[in-house]
Amino acid sequence: MATQTAVSDRNLESFRGELLLPTSPGYDAARRIWNGAIDRRPACIARCIGAADVVAAVRFAREHDLEIAVRGGGHNVAGTAVCDDGVVIDLSAMQAVSVDPAGRTAWVQGGALWGDVDHETQAHGLATTGGIVGHTGVAGLTLGGGIGFLMRKHGLVVDNLLAAEVVTAEGRIVHASADEHADLFWALRGGGGNFGVVTSFRFSLHPVGPTVIAGPVFWAADDTADVLRFYRDFAADAPDELGTVVTLGTVPPLPAIPEDLHWRPSITVACCYAGAVEDGERAVGALRRFGTPLLDLLGPSSYAAFQGGVDDTVLHGWHYYWKATSLPGLSDDAIAVMADHAHAAGSPRSYAAMFHMGGAVGRVPPEATAYAGRDVAHNIVIDAVVLPEESGEHAAAEAAWARRFLKALQPHSGGGVYVNFLDSDDDSSRVREAYGDEIYRRLAEVKAKYDPDNVFHLNKNIRPD
Ligand SMILES: Cc1cc2nc3c(=O)[nH]c(=O)nc-3n(C[C@H](O)[C@H](O)[C@H](O)COP(=O)(O)OP(=O)(O)OC[C@H]3O[C@@H](n4cnc5c(N)ncnc54)[C@H](O)[C@@H]3O)c2cc1C
């Protein structure tokens, strides 16, 4: 209550955005994030419209000793974008994307979503590596490293990050790049939201499409082991232009898919070829000819439409719980575990998604950025998903499925995990595992310099050195 008094006493009077208190209309909608299992009640949601608002909100929270949560796209499964009692610095009104087509760069505000970036950059036939779901936030995804279909050709999202505007824990606006605050710039490229609030990112862009060879091929779940064994060799020989993601789950009930296939247990390989259409057709030929697909939707597609193609399969408000690990390769034993566990989930919405790494990702020196795991072959995330009305026992059973699946995979994992795939409480001890000792040590040093009091701690926390 003291907080509410402080806020309504207009201590935030230099703030030009919208302040939402528990009594404000719109407060309940504003505190909701993508994961419907998260239900937190902040004292104040500061919906910023510029860096100056972020400065005001950081200073206000610090003066009143309030916790700070930072919301980019609101997609982190752990729900760290929102807190109980404290201040949410909400960037959802800051979604502008400004493209310099001649220089092939774009400035992107800290609350933008990947759909915003793809839409604006594709108007110029350009793109940068981004997430595979259009409604995911640019900020959180970038700060953890950023993996997506274009990464094998154009590098991780952080490999395309040229500069960032950051509001520090002191409430100062600084620019980070290779030339300014280089230590901070290094840490922002993988170290998550530990170092300040990023109000704008500047990315390099590349010619992509607008028409590319892209889309999914589906096979029946019974074919899982055969498809994965084929995929292991197919992926190992794939050119850098070819990005692939395997999904083990069910056929989604999308309009482009015949109704009799909806929810059918399946294995899917989704592809996107970042190069000429004819070359892409050749590169995916063997995959399309393998076995007897249930459905083949791989072909020429607008890149932007492909990137938004699965947006409706992971809806806001459903309840999500994740487990993840990195894989050094796809051994026969790892494939057997996947075939045994993937389709044992109780909910047709649960799935596992496996990203093929390598290519340009592995050619950046490991010390160049704070992203760990450049030598990983595949990142897998196991997603237990239930409807809100299925929370409780059903959700607990799904979470147990995800944990069993992970436990069975762990003997075949290379150690390490992608930090952006970590869930909440039972994963917080894995932050060190995600970075490894050397990167964690460097991150802790930068944290001690820019946020010695650990003001930004609602994240995959790096403790100040
Ligand atoms: C449906 C879905 C698809 C996904 N696909 C991919 C994918 O293809 N590739 C991939 O790499 N990851 C993917 N992810 C994981 C994703 O990277 C993380 O969930 C990420 O945290 C999302 O960022 P956000 O801004 O939406 O999240 P938020 O929940 O808003 O933010 C997460 C954390 O990031 C920090 N943060 C957010 N904004 C800022 C900011 N402006 N400045 C400083 N810190 C900030 C805060 O610590 C915050 O707690 C996916 C997630 C989902 C839910």
Short mmCIF file of C-alpha atoms and ligand atoms in Angstrom, two decimals:
data_model
loop_
_atom_site.label_atom_id
_atom_site.label_comp_id
_atom_site.label_asym_id
_atom_site.label_seq_id
_atom_site.Cartn_x
_atom_site.Cartn_y
_atom_site.Cartn_z
CA MET A 1 0.00 0.00 0.00
CA ALA A 2 2.91 2.32 0.75
CA THR A 3 3.86 1.81 -2.87
CA GLN A 4 0.49 2.85 -4.16
CA THR A 5 0.65 5.97 -2.04
CA ALA A 6 4.10 6.74 -3.39
CA VAL A 7 2.92 6.29 -6.96
CA SER A 8 -0.25 8.29 -6.50
CA ASP A 9 1.75 10.98 -4.70
CA ARG A 10 3.05 11.69 -8.20
CA ASN A 11 6.62 10.82 -7.39
CA LEU A 12 6.77 9.60 -10.96
CA GLU A 13 5.66 12.94 -12.34
CA SER A 14 8.29 13.17 -15.08
CA PHE A 15 6.81 9.98 -16.55
CA ARG A 16 4.97 10.49 -19.86
CA GLY A 17 3.73 6.94 -20.52
CA GLU A 18 0.86 5.17 -18.79
CA LEU A 19 0.94 4.20 -15.13
CA LEU A 20 -1.31 1.30 -14.23
CA LEU A 21 -2.11 0.73 -10.57
CA PRO A 22 -4.19 -2.19 -9.22
CA THR A 23 -7.21 0.12 -9.31
CA SER A 24 -6.64 1.26 -12.91
CA PRO A 25 -8.82 0.04 -15.76
CA GLY A 26 -6.64 -2.23 -17.88
CA TYR A 27 -4.41 -3.30 -14.96
CA ASP A 28 -5.49 -6.95 -15.15
CA ALA A 29 -4.85 -7.19 -18.87
CA ALA A 30 -1.51 -5.40 -18.47
CA ARG A 31 -0.19 -7.80 -15.81
CA ARG A 32 -0.91 -10.86 -17.97
CA ILE A 33 1.92 -12.33 -19.98
CA TRP A 34 2.15 -15.08 -22.58
CA ASN A 35 2.35 -17.90 -19.99
CA GLY A 36 -1.12 -18.00 -18.42
CA ALA A 37 0.24 -19.99 -15.46
CA ILE A 38 1.89 -16.79 -14.18
CA ASP A 39 -0.43 -14.72 -12.00
CA ARG A 40 1.39 -11.83 -10.32
CA ARG A 41 0.16 -8.48 -9.04
CA PRO A 42 2.69 -5.67 -9.35
CA ALA A 43 2.20 -2.47 -7.35
CA CYS A 44 2.62 -0.48 -10.53
CA ILE A 45 3.02 -1.14 -14.23
CA ALA A 46 5.01 1.69 -15.82
CA ARG A 47 4.19 1.50 -19.52
CA CYS A 48 7.02 3.55 -20.96
CA ILE A 49 7.03 5.45 -24.23
CA GLY A 50 10.72 6.29 -24.36
CA ALA A 51 14.10 5.94 -22.66
CA ALA A 52 13.36 8.93 -20.40
CA ASP A 53 10.35 7.08 -18.98
CA VAL A 54 12.54 4.07 -18.31
CA VAL A 55 15.00 6.31 -16.45
CA ALA A 56 12.14 7.75 -14.36
CA ALA A 57 10.79 4.29 -13.56
CA VAL A 58 14.19 2.85 -12.58
CA ARG A 59 14.94 5.85 -10.33
CA PHE A 60 11.49 5.74 -8.77
CA ALA A 61 11.72 2.03 -8.00
CA ARG A 62 15.16 2.43 -6.50
CA GLU A 63 14.18 5.42 -4.37
CA HIS A 64 11.27 3.41 -2.97
CA ASP A 65 13.24 0.19 -2.69
CA LEU A 66 10.85 -1.66 -4.97
CA GLU A 67 11.60 -4.72 -7.03
CA ILE A 68 11.91 -4.16 -10.77
CA ALA A 69 10.66 -6.54 -13.44
CA VAL A 70 11.35 -5.69 -17.10
CA ARG A 71 8.86 -6.64 -19.77
CA GLY A 72 9.89 -6.89 -23.41
CA GLY A 73 7.59 -9.24 -25.30
CA GLY A 74 6.42 -10.98 -22.10
CA HIS A 75 7.23 -14.46 -23.44
CA ASN A 76 9.74 -15.76 -20.95
CA VAL A 77 8.18 -18.97 -19.69
CA ALA A 78 9.39 -18.30 -16.14
CA GLY A 79 7.33 -15.11 -16.04
CA THR A 80 10.18 -12.84 -15.00
CA ALA A 81 8.58 -9.98 -16.96
CA VAL A 82 6.15 -9.44 -14.09
CA CYS A 83 6.51 -9.41 -10.30
CA ASP A 84 4.40 -9.25 -7.17
CA ASP A 85 4.30 -5.84 -5.45
CA GLY A 86 7.13 -4.15 -7.35
CA VAL A 87 7.34 -2.06 -10.51
CA VAL A 88 7.02 -3.58 -13.98
CA ILE A 89 8.95 -1.55 -16.52
CA ASP A 90 6.72 -2.40 -19.45
CA LEU A 91 8.10 -1.67 -22.92
CA SER A 92 5.09 -2.97 -24.83
CA ALA A 93 4.28 0.51 -26.15
CA MET A 94 7.80 0.81 -27.62
CA GLN A 95 7.61 -1.32 -30.75
CA ALA A 96 8.99 0.92 -33.49
CA VAL A 97 11.30 -0.56 -36.13
CA SER A 98 13.26 1.84 -38.33
CA VAL A 99 15.10 0.35 -41.32
CA ASP A 100 18.06 1.89 -43.14
CA PRO A 101 17.90 -0.12 -46.37
CA ALA A 102 21.08 1.35 -47.86
CA GLY A 103 23.14 0.65 -44.76
CA ARG A 104 21.28 -2.66 -44.19
CA THR A 105 20.64 -1.96 -40.53
CA ALA A 106 17.57 -1.44 -38.36
CA TRP A 107 16.90 0.22 -35.02
CA VAL A 108 14.33 -1.77 -33.05
CA GLN A 109 12.71 -0.56 -29.83
CA GLY A 110 12.90 -2.70 -26.72
CA GLY A 111 9.24 -3.76 -26.70
CA ALA A 112 9.04 -4.86 -30.35
CA LEU A 113 8.05 -8.39 -31.34
CA TRP A 114 9.74 -10.45 -34.05
CA GLY A 115 6.65 -10.11 -36.24
CA ASP A 116 7.23 -6.33 -36.20
CA VAL A 117 10.85 -6.75 -37.28
CA ASP A 118 10.10 -9.26 -40.06
CA HIS A 119 7.27 -7.08 -41.37
CA GLU A 120 9.32 -3.89 -41.59
CA THR A 121 12.57 -5.42 -42.83
CA GLN A 122 10.86 -7.59 -45.45
CA ALA A 123 9.35 -4.44 -46.98
CA HIS A 124 12.95 -3.91 -48.19
CA GLY A 125 13.67 -7.58 -48.95
CA LEU A 126 15.87 -7.72 -45.85
CA ALA A 127 15.84 -9.73 -42.63
CA THR A 128 17.96 -10.64 -39.65
CA THR A 129 17.98 -13.81 -37.58
CA GLY A 130 14.93 -13.77 -35.30
CA GLY A 131 12.71 -16.09 -33.30
CA ILE A 132 10.48 -18.67 -34.98
CA VAL A 133 7.25 -17.30 -33.46
CA GLY A 134 6.18 -13.80 -34.48
CA HIS A 135 4.72 -12.78 -31.12
CA THR A 136 7.95 -13.43 -29.18
CA GLY A 137 9.75 -10.34 -27.89
CA VAL A 138 12.90 -9.07 -29.55
CA ALA A 139 14.47 -7.98 -26.26
CA GLY A 140 14.50 -11.10 -24.12
CA LEU A 141 15.23 -13.35 -27.09
CA THR A 142 18.15 -11.20 -28.25
CA LEU A 143 19.68 -10.77 -24.81
CA GLY A 144 19.85 -14.54 -24.30
CA GLY A 145 21.56 -15.11 -27.66
CA GLY A 146 18.73 -15.64 -30.11
CA ILE A 147 18.35 -18.74 -32.26
CA GLY A 148 16.20 -19.03 -35.38
CA PHE A 149 15.94 -20.29 -38.93
CA LEU A 150 18.52 -17.86 -40.37
CA MET A 151 21.25 -18.45 -37.78
CA ARG A 152 23.26 -21.06 -39.69
CA LYS A 153 23.69 -18.58 -42.54
CA HIS A 154 23.71 -15.23 -40.73
CA GLY A 155 24.66 -16.08 -37.15
CA LEU A 156 22.75 -15.82 -33.89
CA VAL A 157 20.63 -12.76 -33.20
CA VAL A 158 23.47 -11.41 -31.03
CA ASP A 159 25.93 -11.89 -33.88
CA ASN A 160 23.84 -9.32 -35.76
CA LEU A 161 23.62 -6.89 -32.87
CA LEU A 162 25.61 -3.74 -33.65
CA ALA A 163 24.65 -1.48 -30.77
CA ALA A 164 22.16 -0.99 -27.97
CA GLU A 165 20.79 1.92 -25.97
CA VAL A 166 20.63 0.90 -22.32
CA VAL A 167 19.24 2.43 -19.14
CA THR A 168 21.53 1.29 -16.35
CA ALA A 169 20.70 0.45 -12.74
CA GLU A 170 21.78 4.01 -11.83
CA GLY A 171 19.17 5.37 -14.23
CA ARG A 172 21.74 6.58 -16.80
CA ILE A 173 21.28 6.21 -20.56
CA VAL A 174 24.36 4.69 -22.21
CA HIS A 175 25.18 3.37 -25.65
CA ALA A 176 26.89 0.03 -25.93
CA SER A 177 28.72 -1.13 -29.04
CA ALA A 178 32.13 -2.46 -30.01
CA ASP A 179 33.46 1.10 -29.46
CA GLU A 180 31.49 2.29 -26.43
CA HIS A 181 31.09 0.35 -23.18
CA ALA A 182 32.52 -2.67 -24.96
CA ASP A 183 32.34 -4.77 -21.79
CA LEU A 184 28.62 -4.08 -21.47
CA PHE A 185 28.13 -4.78 -25.18
CA TRP A 186 29.84 -8.15 -24.76
CA ALA A 187 27.60 -9.02 -21.78
CA LEU A 188 24.38 -7.97 -23.54
CA ARG A 189 25.11 -10.53 -26.24
CA GLY A 190 23.97 -13.57 -24.25
CA GLY A 191 23.93 -12.42 -20.62
CA GLY A 192 20.17 -11.72 -20.52
CA GLY A 193 18.45 -8.83 -18.77
CA ASN A 194 21.08 -8.54 -16.04
CA PHE A 195 22.79 -5.31 -17.06
CA GLY A 196 20.10 -2.71 -17.64
CA VAL A 197 16.96 -2.01 -19.63
CA VAL A 198 17.61 -2.01 -23.37
CA THR A 199 15.43 0.61 -24.98
CA SER A 200 16.72 0.10 -28.56
CA PHE A 201 18.72 -2.47 -30.46
CA ARG A 202 20.56 -1.88 -33.75
CA PHE A 203 20.82 -4.95 -35.96
CA SER A 204 22.55 -5.75 -39.23
CA LEU A 205 20.25 -6.98 -41.99
CA HIS A 206 20.72 -9.30 -44.96
CA PRO A 207 18.90 -9.83 -48.24
CA VAL A 208 16.34 -12.62 -47.63
CA GLY A 209 13.44 -13.57 -49.92
CA PRO A 210 10.87 -12.08 -49.91
CA THR A 211 10.07 -15.53 -51.40
CA VAL A 212 11.96 -18.42 -49.84
CA ILE A 213 11.63 -22.20 -49.82
CA ALA A 214 10.08 -22.82 -46.44
CA GLY A 215 7.46 -24.83 -44.57
CA PRO A 216 6.90 -28.06 -42.67
CA VAL A 217 6.78 -31.73 -43.64
CA PHE A 218 4.77 -33.96 -41.26
CA TRP A 219 5.13 -37.72 -40.70
CA ALA A 220 3.13 -39.99 -38.37
CA ALA A 221 4.46 -40.37 -34.81
CA ASP A 222 5.18 -44.07 -35.50
CA ASP A 223 7.86 -42.94 -37.95
CA THR A 224 9.69 -40.83 -35.32
CA ALA A 225 12.84 -42.95 -34.97
CA ASP A 226 13.18 -43.46 -38.75
CA VAL A 227 12.67 -39.79 -39.50
CA LEU A 228 15.17 -38.73 -36.82
CA ARG A 229 17.82 -41.15 -38.10
CA PHE A 230 17.33 -39.80 -41.61
CA TYR A 231 17.29 -36.22 -40.29
CA ARG A 232 20.59 -36.73 -38.43
CA ASP A 233 22.43 -37.24 -41.75
CA PHE A 234 20.31 -34.74 -43.65
CA ALA A 235 21.06 -32.02 -41.09
CA ALA A 236 24.75 -32.89 -40.88
CA ASP A 237 25.08 -32.37 -44.67
CA ALA A 238 22.80 -29.32 -44.84
CA PRO A 239 24.20 -26.12 -46.36
CA ASP A 240 24.37 -23.09 -44.06
CA GLU A 241 21.38 -21.59 -45.88
CA LEU A 242 19.11 -24.35 -44.61
CA GLY A 243 17.65 -23.83 -41.14
CA THR A 244 15.54 -26.64 -39.67
CA VAL A 245 13.49 -27.20 -36.53
CA VAL A 246 12.05 -30.61 -35.62
CA THR A 247 8.80 -30.71 -33.65
CA LEU A 248 7.65 -33.84 -31.85
CA GLY A 249 4.00 -33.44 -30.97
CA THR A 250 0.77 -33.29 -32.91
CA VAL A 251 -0.35 -31.79 -36.22
CA PRO A 252 -1.67 -28.31 -35.34
CA PRO A 253 -5.26 -27.44 -36.24
CA LEU A 254 -4.33 -24.66 -38.67
CA PRO A 255 -6.53 -23.64 -41.62
CA ALA A 256 -3.86 -24.76 -44.14
CA ILE A 257 -4.04 -28.32 -42.78
CA PRO A 258 -6.80 -30.82 -43.66
CA GLU A 259 -9.10 -31.33 -40.68
CA ASP A 260 -8.68 -35.10 -40.56
CA LEU A 261 -5.02 -34.58 -39.63
CA HIS A 262 -5.64 -32.08 -36.83
CA TRP A 263 -4.08 -33.19 -33.50
CA ARG A 264 -2.68 -36.38 -35.05
CA PRO A 265 0.55 -37.39 -33.20
CA SER A 266 3.40 -36.53 -35.54
CA ILE A 267 6.99 -35.58 -36.15
CA THR A 268 7.54 -32.43 -38.20
CA VAL A 269 10.61 -30.98 -39.84
CA ALA A 270 10.15 -27.28 -40.63
CA CYS A 271 12.67 -25.75 -43.04
CA CYS A 272 13.63 -22.32 -44.25
CA TYR A 273 16.23 -21.88 -46.98
CA ALA A 274 17.91 -18.46 -46.85
CA GLY A 275 18.99 -18.35 -50.49
CA ALA A 276 17.77 -18.72 -54.05
CA VAL A 277 14.48 -20.59 -54.50
CA GLU A 278 15.95 -23.12 -56.99
CA ASP A 279 18.83 -23.92 -54.62
CA GLY A 280 16.37 -24.27 -51.76
CA GLU A 281 14.25 -26.72 -53.74
CA ARG A 282 17.33 -28.87 -54.34
CA ALA A 283 18.42 -28.64 -50.68
CA VAL A 284 15.11 -29.97 -49.31
CA GLY A 285 14.45 -32.58 -52.02
CA ALA A 286 15.68 -35.60 -50.07
CA LEU A 287 13.69 -34.62 -46.99
CA ARG A 288 10.47 -34.38 -48.96
CA ARG A 289 11.07 -37.77 -50.56
CA PHE A 290 11.76 -39.53 -47.25
CA GLY A 291 9.22 -42.17 -46.20
CA THR A 292 5.53 -41.41 -46.48
CA PRO A 293 4.76 -37.92 -45.15
CA LEU A 294 1.29 -37.27 -43.77
CA LEU A 295 1.50 -33.81 -45.31
CA ASP A 296 4.11 -31.75 -47.14
CA LEU A 297 3.67 -27.97 -47.00
CA LEU A 298 7.26 -27.18 -47.95
CA GLY A 299 7.55 -24.89 -50.96
CA PRO A 300 7.87 -21.28 -52.06
CA SER A 301 6.53 -18.97 -49.36
CA SER A 302 6.78 -15.37 -48.29
CA TYR A 303 9.46 -15.29 -45.58
CA ALA A 304 7.34 -13.03 -43.34
CA ALA A 305 4.28 -15.31 -43.69
CA PHE A 306 6.38 -18.38 -42.90
CA GLN A 307 7.80 -16.70 -39.79
CA GLY A 308 4.27 -16.05 -38.53
CA GLY A 309 3.01 -19.48 -39.59
CA VAL A 310 2.93 -21.13 -36.17
CA ASP A 311 1.88 -18.09 -34.14
CA ASP A 312 -1.55 -19.61 -33.48
CA THR A 313 -0.16 -22.90 -32.18
CA VAL A 314 1.26 -21.41 -28.96
CA LEU A 315 -1.46 -19.07 -27.80
CA HIS A 316 -1.27 -16.44 -25.07
CA GLY A 317 -2.93 -17.54 -21.86
CA TRP A 318 -2.34 -21.30 -22.11
CA HIS A 319 -0.28 -22.75 -19.25
CA TYR A 320 3.32 -23.59 -20.14
CA TYR A 321 6.15 -25.41 -18.36
CA TRP A 322 9.50 -26.04 -20.07
CA LYS A 323 12.54 -28.28 -19.74
CA ALA A 324 15.54 -28.04 -22.03
CA THR A 325 19.00 -29.30 -22.81
CA SER A 326 21.69 -29.12 -25.46
CA LEU A 327 22.66 -32.14 -27.51
CA PRO A 328 26.12 -32.80 -28.97
CA GLY A 329 24.52 -34.89 -31.72
CA LEU A 330 21.73 -37.37 -32.34
CA SER A 331 23.00 -40.74 -31.19
CA ASP A 332 20.82 -43.82 -31.71
CA ASP A 333 20.23 -43.83 -27.95
CA ALA A 334 19.09 -40.18 -27.92
CA ILE A 335 16.75 -40.93 -30.80
CA ALA A 336 15.33 -43.92 -28.93
CA VAL A 337 14.63 -41.69 -25.90
CA MET A 338 12.84 -39.15 -28.10
CA ALA A 339 10.77 -41.82 -29.81
CA ASP A 340 9.81 -43.29 -26.41
CA HIS A 341 8.93 -40.07 -24.61
CA ALA A 342 7.86 -37.45 -27.12
CA HIS A 343 4.38 -38.78 -27.72
CA ALA A 344 3.72 -39.93 -24.16
CA ALA A 345 2.39 -36.50 -23.13
CA GLY A 346 -1.21 -36.33 -21.97
CA SER A 347 -2.04 -33.03 -23.66
CA PRO A 348 -2.20 -32.74 -27.46
CA ARG A 349 -0.70 -29.25 -27.09
CA SER A 350 2.52 -30.47 -25.46
CA TYR A 351 5.53 -30.91 -27.73
CA ALA A 352 9.29 -30.85 -27.99
CA ALA A 353 11.10 -28.56 -30.44
CA MET A 354 14.66 -29.19 -31.54
CA PHE A 355 16.73 -26.50 -33.28
CA HIS A 356 19.63 -27.47 -35.57
CA MET A 357 22.62 -25.29 -34.65
CA GLY A 358 26.01 -25.09 -36.42
CA GLY A 359 26.99 -23.20 -39.54
CA ALA A 360 27.78 -19.53 -38.87
CA VAL A 361 26.91 -19.96 -35.15
CA GLY A 362 29.95 -22.19 -34.68
CA ARG A 363 32.33 -19.95 -36.60
CA VAL A 364 32.20 -17.03 -34.14
CA PRO A 365 34.95 -17.37 -31.50
CA PRO A 366 33.39 -18.50 -28.19
CA GLU A 367 34.88 -15.55 -26.27
CA ALA A 368 33.46 -12.94 -28.68
CA THR A 369 30.04 -12.87 -27.00
CA ALA A 370 28.44 -14.08 -23.77
CA TYR A 371 26.47 -16.78 -25.63
CA ALA A 372 27.65 -20.23 -24.55
CA GLY A 373 27.15 -23.36 -26.59
CA ARG A 374 28.42 -22.44 -30.04
CA ASP A 375 29.64 -26.02 -30.47
CA VAL A 376 26.25 -27.55 -29.66
CA ALA A 377 24.62 -29.56 -32.48
CA HIS A 378 20.98 -29.27 -31.38
CA ASN A 379 19.01 -27.41 -28.68
CA ILE A 380 15.87 -29.17 -27.53
CA VAL A 381 13.06 -27.65 -25.47
CA ILE A 382 10.32 -29.85 -24.04
CA ASP A 383 7.13 -27.88 -23.58
CA ALA A 384 4.31 -29.09 -21.34
CA VAL A 385 1.20 -27.18 -22.42
CA VAL A 386 -2.32 -27.26 -20.99
CA LEU A 387 -5.40 -25.10 -21.23
CA PRO A 388 -6.13 -22.77 -18.28
CA GLU A 389 -9.06 -24.95 -17.24
CA GLU A 390 -6.70 -27.94 -17.10
CA SER A 391 -4.40 -26.39 -14.47
CA GLY A 392 -3.95 -28.43 -11.30
CA GLU A 393 -3.56 -32.18 -11.61
CA HIS A 394 -3.50 -32.24 -15.39
CA ALA A 395 -0.82 -29.54 -15.53
CA ALA A 396 1.22 -31.33 -12.86
CA ALA A 397 1.08 -34.56 -14.89
CA GLU A 398 2.25 -32.72 -18.01
CA ALA A 399 5.12 -31.11 -16.09
CA ALA A 400 6.10 -34.54 -14.79
CA TRP A 401 6.15 -35.80 -18.40
CA ALA A 402 8.54 -32.98 -19.36
CA ARG A 403 10.82 -33.76 -16.41
CA ARG A 404 10.85 -37.50 -17.21
CA PHE A 405 11.66 -36.77 -20.84
CA LEU A 406 14.52 -34.46 -19.85
CA LYS A 407 15.88 -36.94 -17.31
CA ALA A 408 15.95 -39.69 -19.92
CA LEU A 409 17.72 -37.38 -22.41
CA GLN A 410 20.30 -36.03 -20.00
CA PRO A 411 22.77 -38.93 -20.33
CA HIS A 412 22.89 -38.10 -24.06
CA SER A 413 23.13 -34.34 -23.67
CA GLY A 414 26.44 -32.53 -23.93
CA GLY A 415 25.82 -30.58 -20.78
CA GLY A 416 24.75 -27.01 -21.13
CA VAL A 417 21.39 -25.53 -21.90
CA TYR A 418 20.20 -22.48 -23.82
CA VAL A 419 19.53 -19.85 -21.16
CA ASN A 420 16.34 -18.60 -22.86
CA PHE A 421 14.81 -22.06 -22.57
CA LEU A 422 15.21 -22.27 -18.78
CA ASP A 423 12.01 -22.29 -16.73
CA SER A 424 11.55 -20.91 -13.23
CA ASP A 425 12.28 -22.26 -9.77
CA ASP A 426 13.53 -25.71 -10.56
CA ASP A 427 15.83 -24.30 -13.26
CA SER A 428 17.42 -21.37 -11.41
CA SER A 429 20.33 -23.57 -10.34
CA ARG A 430 21.08 -24.21 -14.02
CA VAL A 431 22.19 -20.65 -14.87
CA ARG A 432 25.84 -21.57 -14.33
CA GLU A 433 25.34 -24.69 -16.41
CA ALA A 434 23.94 -22.48 -19.17
CA TYR A 435 27.02 -20.25 -19.28
CA GLY A 436 29.87 -22.45 -18.11
CA ASP A 437 32.40 -21.18 -15.57
CA GLU A 438 34.45 -18.83 -17.75
CA ILE A 439 31.58 -16.89 -19.33
CA TYR A 440 29.75 -16.76 -15.99
CA ARG A 441 32.86 -15.31 -14.32
CA ARG A 442 33.18 -12.57 -16.96
CA LEU A 443 29.46 -11.82 -16.73
CA ALA A 444 29.72 -11.49 -12.95
CA GLU A 445 32.49 -8.91 -13.40
CA VAL A 446 30.42 -6.83 -15.80
CA LYS A 447 27.41 -7.18 -13.50
CA ALA A 448 29.49 -5.88 -10.57
CA LYS A 449 30.43 -2.82 -12.65
CA TYR A 450 26.98 -1.95 -14.06
CA ASP A 451 24.59 -3.35 -11.42
CA PRO A 452 26.52 -3.98 -8.19
CA ASP A 453 23.32 -4.04 -6.10
CA ASN A 454 21.67 -6.63 -8.36
CA VAL A 455 18.75 -4.31 -9.04
CA PHE A 456 17.95 -6.33 -12.15
CA HIS A 457 17.63 -9.74 -10.59
CA LEU A 458 14.26 -10.98 -11.90
CA ASN A 459 15.92 -12.83 -14.75
CA LYS A 460 18.37 -15.70 -15.21
CA ASN A 461 20.40 -14.02 -12.56
CA ILE A 462 24.12 -13.40 -12.68
CA ARG A 463 25.28 -12.41 -9.22
CA PRO A 464 27.64 -9.44 -9.05
CA ASP A 465 31.22 -10.63 -8.73
C1 LIG B 1 6.39 -19.14 -28.27
C2 LIG B 1 7.86 -18.94 -28.01
C3 LIG B 1 8.75 -19.13 -29.05
C4 LIG B 1 10.13 -18.95 -28.82
N1 LIG B 1 10.99 -19.13 -29.86
C5 LIG B 1 12.29 -18.85 -29.68
C6 LIG B 1 13.19 -18.88 -30.78
O1 LIG B 1 12.82 -19.15 -31.91
N2 LIG B 1 14.48 -18.57 -30.54
C7 LIG B 1 14.94 -18.23 -29.30
O2 LIG B 1 16.12 -17.92 -29.17
N3 LIG B 1 14.11 -18.20 -28.24
C8 LIG B 1 12.81 -18.50 -28.41
N4 LIG B 1 11.96 -18.44 -27.34
C9 LIG B 1 12.49 -18.16 -26.01
C10 LIG B 1 12.64 -16.66 -25.83
O3 LIG B 1 13.91 -16.30 -26.29
C11 LIG B 1 12.48 -16.24 -24.37
O4 LIG B 1 11.23 -16.63 -23.91
C12 LIG B 1 12.67 -14.73 -24.21
O5 LIG B 1 12.85 -14.45 -22.85
C13 LIG B 1 11.49 -13.95 -24.75
O6 LIG B 1 11.75 -12.60 -24.73
P1 LIG B 1 10.58 -11.55 -24.37
O7 LIG B 1 11.13 -10.18 -24.51
O8 LIG B 1 9.35 -11.91 -25.12
O9 LIG B 1 10.35 -11.95 -22.88
P2 LIG B 1 10.08 -11.15 -21.52
O10 LIG B 1 9.38 -12.15 -20.67
O11 LIG B 1 9.46 -9.84 -21.73
O12 LIG B 1 11.52 -10.91 -20.99
C14 LIG B 1 12.31 -11.94 -20.45
C15 LIG B 1 13.41 -11.33 -19.63
O13 LIG B 1 14.28 -10.62 -20.49
C16 LIG B 1 14.66 -9.41 -19.89
N5 LIG B 1 14.20 -8.29 -20.71
C17 LIG B 1 13.08 -8.23 -21.46
N6 LIG B 1 13.05 -7.07 -22.11
C18 LIG B 1 14.17 -6.40 -21.76
C19 LIG B 1 14.72 -5.16 -22.13
N7 LIG B 1 14.14 -4.37 -23.02
N8 LIG B 1 15.90 -4.79 -21.57
C20 LIG B 1 16.53 -5.58 -20.69
N9 LIG B 1 16.04 -6.78 -20.32
C21 LIG B 1 14.89 -7.19 -20.86
C22 LIG B 1 14.09 -9.38 -18.50
O14 LIG B 1 15.03 -9.95 -17.62
C23 LIG B 1 12.91 -10.31 -18.62
O15 LIG B 1 12.58 -10.94 -17.41
C24 LIG B 1 10.59 -18.59 -27.54
C25 LIG B 1 9.68 -18.40 -26.52
C26 LIG B 1 8.33 -18.58 -26.74
C27 LIG B 1 7.38 -18.40 -25.63
#
